[in-house]
Tab-separated table of C-alpha atoms in Angstrom:
chain	number	residue	atom	x	y	z
A	1	MET	CA	0.067	-0.170	0.033
A	2	ASN	CA	1.279	3.412	-0.790
A	3	ASN	CA	0.720	5.857	2.017
A	4	LYS	CA	2.729	8.631	0.195
A	5	THR	CA	0.773	11.709	0.854
A	6	THR	CA	0.072	13.797	-2.502
A	7	LYS	CA	1.225	17.211	-2.443
A	8	LYS	CA	-1.491	19.809	-4.186
A	9	ALA	CA	-0.844	23.061	-5.929
A	10	ILE	CA	-3.458	25.383	-7.419
A	11	CYS	CA	-1.739	26.802	-10.463
A	12	ILE	CA	-3.474	29.930	-12.073
A	13	LEU	CA	-3.625	29.221	-15.839
A	14	SER	CA	-4.219	32.055	-17.975
A	15	GLY	CA	-3.079	30.006	-21.078
A	16	GLY	CA	-0.171	32.495	-21.709
A	17	MET	CA	3.405	31.279	-21.843
A	18	ASP	CA	4.242	32.500	-18.436
A	19	SER	CA	1.691	30.638	-16.820
A	20	THR	CA	1.932	27.849	-18.529
A	21	LEU	CA	5.701	27.954	-17.673
A	22	ALA	CA	4.719	28.062	-14.276
A	23	SER	CA	2.416	25.189	-13.970
A	24	TYR	CA	5.068	23.128	-16.026
A	25	ILE	CA	7.277	23.916	-12.870
A	26	ALA	CA	5.025	22.672	-10.573
A	27	LYS	CA	4.540	19.652	-12.239
A	28	LYS	CA	8.616	19.491	-11.849
A	29	ASP	CA	8.144	20.230	-8.284
A	30	GLY	CA	6.446	17.087	-7.730
A	31	TYR	CA	2.685	18.488	-7.277
A	32	GLU	CA	-0.492	17.198	-8.208
A	33	ILE	CA	-1.678	20.111	-10.154
A	34	ILE	CA	-5.304	21.483	-9.760
A	35	ALA	CA	-5.798	24.333	-12.559
A	36	VAL	CA	-8.039	27.565	-12.504
A	37	HIS	CA	-8.754	29.630	-15.169
A	38	PHE	CA	-10.823	33.102	-15.090
A	39	ASN	CA	-13.271	34.152	-17.859
A	40	TYR	CA	-13.632	38.067	-17.028
A	41	GLY	CA	-14.701	39.371	-20.172
A	42	GLN	CA	-11.347	40.049	-21.693
A	43	ARG	CA	-11.040	40.731	-25.581
A	44	THR	CA	-9.446	37.196	-26.145
A	45	GLN	CA	-11.439	35.108	-23.565
A	46	ASN	CA	-12.426	32.064	-26.216
A	47	ARG	CA	-8.862	31.645	-27.369
A	48	GLU	CA	-7.716	32.026	-23.765
A	49	LEU	CA	-9.845	29.322	-22.798
A	50	LYS	CA	-8.885	27.165	-25.628
A	51	ALA	CA	-5.124	27.562	-24.634
A	52	PHE	CA	-6.295	26.619	-20.968
A	53	ARG	CA	-8.028	23.349	-22.022
A	54	ASP	CA	-5.299	22.583	-24.474
A	55	ILE	CA	-2.368	22.835	-21.800
A	56	CYS	CA	-4.328	21.032	-19.075
A	57	ASP	CA	-4.839	18.459	-21.643
A	58	ASP	CA	-0.892	18.518	-21.950
A	59	LEU	CA	-0.134	18.183	-18.698
A	60	GLY	CA	-2.575	15.659	-17.930
A	61	ILE	CA	-4.918	17.831	-15.496
A	62	LEU	CA	-7.807	15.896	-14.340
A	63	GLU	CA	-9.172	18.541	-12.006
A	64	LYS	CA	-9.888	22.200	-13.294
A	65	TYR	CA	-11.836	25.130	-12.396
A	66	GLU	CA	-13.266	27.604	-15.163
A	67	ILE	CA	-14.471	30.477	-12.906
A	68	ASP	CA	-16.511	33.147	-14.661
A	69	ILE	CA	-16.124	36.511	-13.242
A	70	PRO	CA	-18.200	38.942	-15.661
A	71	PHE	CA	-17.762	41.902	-13.027
A	72	PHE	CA	-14.387	43.296	-14.456
A	73	THR	CA	-16.444	44.525	-17.676
A	74	GLN	CA	-18.706	46.577	-15.384
A	75	ILE	CA	-15.894	47.954	-13.561
A	76	GLY	CA	-14.035	48.845	-17.094
A	77	ALA	CA	-11.017	51.178	-17.044
A	78	SER	CA	-9.030	48.604	-18.876
A	79	ALA	CA	-8.259	48.206	-22.594
A	80	LEU	CA	-8.565	44.651	-21.874
A	81	THR	CA	-12.095	44.767	-20.568
A	82	ASP	CA	-13.687	47.695	-22.061
A	83	LYS	CA	-13.903	47.549	-25.800
A	84	SER	CA	-14.420	51.224	-25.919
A	85	ILE	CA	-10.794	51.802	-24.908
A	86	ASP	CA	-8.094	50.577	-27.904
A	87	VAL	CA	-5.376	48.158	-26.999
A	88	PRO	CA	-1.997	50.221	-27.748
A	89	THR	CA	-0.037	48.987	-30.320
A	90	ASN	CA	2.937	51.457	-30.473
A	91	GLY	CA	5.127	50.304	-28.104
A	92	LEU	CA	5.746	49.840	-24.611
A	93	GLU	CA	5.608	53.117	-22.596
A	94	VAL	CA	6.692	54.157	-18.868
A	95	GLY	CA	4.100	53.709	-16.353
A	96	VAL	CA	1.190	51.480	-15.962
A	97	PRO	CA	-0.419	50.898	-19.072
A	98	ILE	CA	-4.011	51.081	-20.354
A	99	THR	CA	-4.098	47.144	-20.518
A	100	TYR	CA	-3.997	46.909	-16.809
A	101	VAL	CA	-6.919	45.551	-14.941
A	102	PRO	CA	-7.481	47.198	-11.641
A	103	PHE	CA	-6.348	44.646	-8.715
A	104	ARG	CA	-6.911	41.785	-11.455
A	105	ASN	CA	-4.214	39.405	-9.734
A	106	GLY	CA	-5.355	40.409	-6.065
A	107	ILE	CA	-8.818	39.136	-7.394
A	108	PHE	CA	-7.601	36.071	-8.838
A	109	LEU	CA	-5.504	35.046	-5.873
A	110	SER	CA	-8.331	35.670	-3.493
A	111	ILE	CA	-10.697	33.172	-5.368
A	112	THR	CA	-8.017	30.561	-5.781
A	113	ALA	CA	-7.186	30.911	-2.255
A	114	ALA	CA	-10.810	29.735	-1.275
A	115	ILE	CA	-10.015	26.962	-3.569
A	116	ALA	CA	-6.924	25.990	-2.389
A	117	GLU	CA	-7.973	25.577	1.016
A	118	LYS	CA	-10.751	23.529	0.010
A	119	GLU	CA	-8.818	21.459	-1.928
A	120	LYS	CA	-6.443	21.471	1.032
A	121	ALA	CA	-3.346	22.580	-1.461
A	122	THR	CA	-0.369	24.222	0.135
A	123	ALA	CA	0.628	25.745	-2.878
A	124	MET	CA	-0.454	28.469	-5.409
A	125	TYR	CA	1.507	29.229	-8.704
A	126	ILE	CA	1.230	32.215	-10.609
A	127	GLY	CA	3.276	33.198	-13.522
A	128	VAL	CA	3.922	36.934	-12.583
A	129	VAL	CA	7.110	38.455	-14.018
A	130	GLN	CA	8.377	41.781	-12.440
A	131	GLU	CA	11.862	42.139	-14.308
A	132	ASP	CA	10.640	42.269	-17.856
A	133	SER	CA	7.000	43.177	-18.113
A	134	SER	CA	4.367	45.409	-18.716
A	135	GLY	CA	4.835	47.285	-15.495
A	136	TYR	CA	1.351	46.084	-13.643
A	137	PRO	CA	1.776	46.928	-9.848
A	138	ASP	CA	0.012	43.650	-9.160
A	139	CYS	CA	2.778	41.579	-10.306
A	140	THR	CA	5.629	42.513	-7.817
A	141	GLU	CA	6.914	40.118	-5.310
A	142	GLU	CA	6.297	42.708	-2.658
A	143	PHE	CA	2.624	42.616	-3.495
A	144	ILE	CA	2.775	38.673	-3.794
A	145	ASN	CA	4.253	38.695	-0.191
A	146	ASP	CA	1.998	41.197	1.201
A	147	ILE	CA	-1.380	39.278	-0.062
A	148	SER	CA	0.278	36.051	1.297
A	149	LYS	CA	0.272	37.284	4.627
A	150	ALA	CA	-3.442	38.197	4.057
A	151	ILE	CA	-4.541	34.860	2.743
A	152	ASN	CA	-2.931	32.913	5.348
A	153	GLN	CA	-4.404	35.198	8.047
A	154	GLY	CA	-7.991	34.921	6.533
A	155	THR	CA	-8.159	31.194	6.186
A	156	ARG	CA	-8.503	28.269	8.722
A	157	GLU	CA	-5.593	28.111	11.370
A	158	GLU	CA	-4.546	24.686	9.780
A	159	THR	CA	-4.125	25.947	6.288
A	160	SER	CA	-0.978	27.122	5.039
A	161	ILE	CA	-0.623	28.291	1.463
A	162	GLU	CA	2.642	29.302	-0.270
A	163	ILE	CA	2.243	31.669	-3.554
A	164	LYS	CA	4.937	30.589	-5.692
A	165	THR	CA	6.363	32.785	-8.280
A	166	PRO	CA	8.847	31.004	-10.125
A	167	LEU	CA	9.487	33.279	-12.937
A	168	VAL	CA	8.914	36.950	-11.047
A	169	HIS	CA	13.095	37.839	-11.732
A	170	LEU	CA	13.136	36.376	-15.021
A	171	SER	CA	13.564	38.039	-18.155
A	172	LYS	CA	11.207	37.173	-21.401
A	173	ALA	CA	14.367	35.669	-23.018
A	174	GLN	CA	14.860	33.427	-19.940
A	175	ILE	CA	11.313	32.352	-19.635
A	176	VAL	CA	11.630	31.255	-23.273
A	177	GLU	CA	14.685	29.223	-22.688
A	178	GLU	CA	13.247	27.832	-19.536
A	179	ALA	CA	9.916	26.760	-21.214
A	180	LEU	CA	12.182	24.866	-24.209
A	181	LYS	CA	14.062	23.018	-21.475
A	182	LEU	CA	10.564	21.620	-19.986
A	183	ASN	CA	9.421	21.071	-23.378
A	184	VAL	CA	6.826	23.268	-22.879
A	185	PRO	CA	4.289	22.908	-25.793
A	186	LEU	CA	4.496	27.033	-26.738
A	187	ILE	CA	2.371	26.481	-29.753
A	188	HIS	CA	-0.809	26.036	-27.387
A	189	THR	CA	-0.024	29.118	-25.325
A	190	TRP	CA	-1.585	32.561	-26.059
A	191	SER	CA	-0.549	36.036	-25.304
A	192	CYS	CA	-2.153	38.349	-27.794
A	193	TYR	CA	-4.164	41.116	-25.644
A	194	LYS	CA	-6.180	42.084	-29.304
A	195	GLU	CA	-6.887	39.116	-31.662
A	196	GLU	CA	-7.934	35.621	-31.426
A	197	ASP	CA	-7.339	34.182	-34.664
A	198	GLU	CA	-3.694	35.119	-35.507
A	199	ALA	CA	-1.719	37.107	-32.847
A	200	CYS	CA	-1.454	40.847	-33.882
A	201	GLY	CA	2.112	41.009	-33.107
A	202	VAL	CA	2.118	44.756	-32.078
A	203	CYS	CA	0.046	45.110	-28.795
A	204	ASP	CA	2.331	45.056	-25.474
A	205	SER	CA	1.939	41.315	-24.727
A	206	CYS	CA	2.975	40.242	-28.174
A	207	ARG	CA	6.198	42.573	-28.094
A	208	LEU	CA	7.195	41.378	-24.782
A	209	ARG	CA	7.106	37.723	-26.055
A	210	LEU	CA	8.284	38.219	-29.407
A	211	ASN	CA	11.215	39.685	-27.872
A	212	GLY	CA	11.848	37.453	-25.892
A	213	PHE	CA	11.999	35.040	-28.168
A	214	ASN	CA	14.330	36.866	-30.446
A	215	LEU	CA	16.755	37.678	-27.506
A	216	ALA	CA	17.121	33.812	-26.914
A	217	ASN	CA	17.682	33.424	-30.619
A	218	GLN	CA	14.446	31.230	-30.818
A	219	ILE	CA	11.516	31.253	-33.494
A	220	ASP	CA	7.886	31.606	-31.824
A	221	PRO	CA	5.816	28.634	-33.068
A	222	ILE	CA	2.720	30.796	-33.407
A	223	THR	CA	1.594	32.766	-36.125
A	224	TYR	CA	1.473	36.633	-36.222
A	225	LYS	CA	-0.382	39.321	-38.489
A	226	VAL	CA	2.967	41.424	-37.753
A	227	ASN	CA	6.400	40.261	-36.880
A	228	LEU	CA	8.337	43.278	-36.156
């Protein structure tokens, strides 16, 4: 009889390159993965959901949550959830961009913490990137440390959840290199903020991804309308 206790991790999996790599790292770390994906009214919601399901199949994930949180479209204030605001395509700018969704990761992590407590998971993986990113304030190590304390204070005494951010200090080129080392099926991932059929190549997310591949001297397997 095998009495070995399985350790569980909840992986926040958008279907993008970063969250997918974080999930593969969780698998390498020996966790049984439960995946969670959020449909929050983003422009590429259907395409991201397809990517999530494909990656869950690739990882052999049996238990997953697809959570609908449509209130982000009511809040608006982001080009990702308010279609009256154009997605910027002229390159990265200094400061917090209009694609920032107010407190998105804080809300994602709070919901994921509820799932982790229910599932008796001891870890939550999120693919936030601080060093080489769009400049979102909810992607910093400081924010993750603070919300981790709040989550553990606001759950049962016996609940202990570690938020793991394996990519937080990596560059996009390093993320590409690590993904290739772990045989991550990058062709199944989706990063574009704007389009669902073919990646635009000019939004901030596409630019960061393409630059990472270029610096790593690798070719991105997905197709782009424009490849700068």
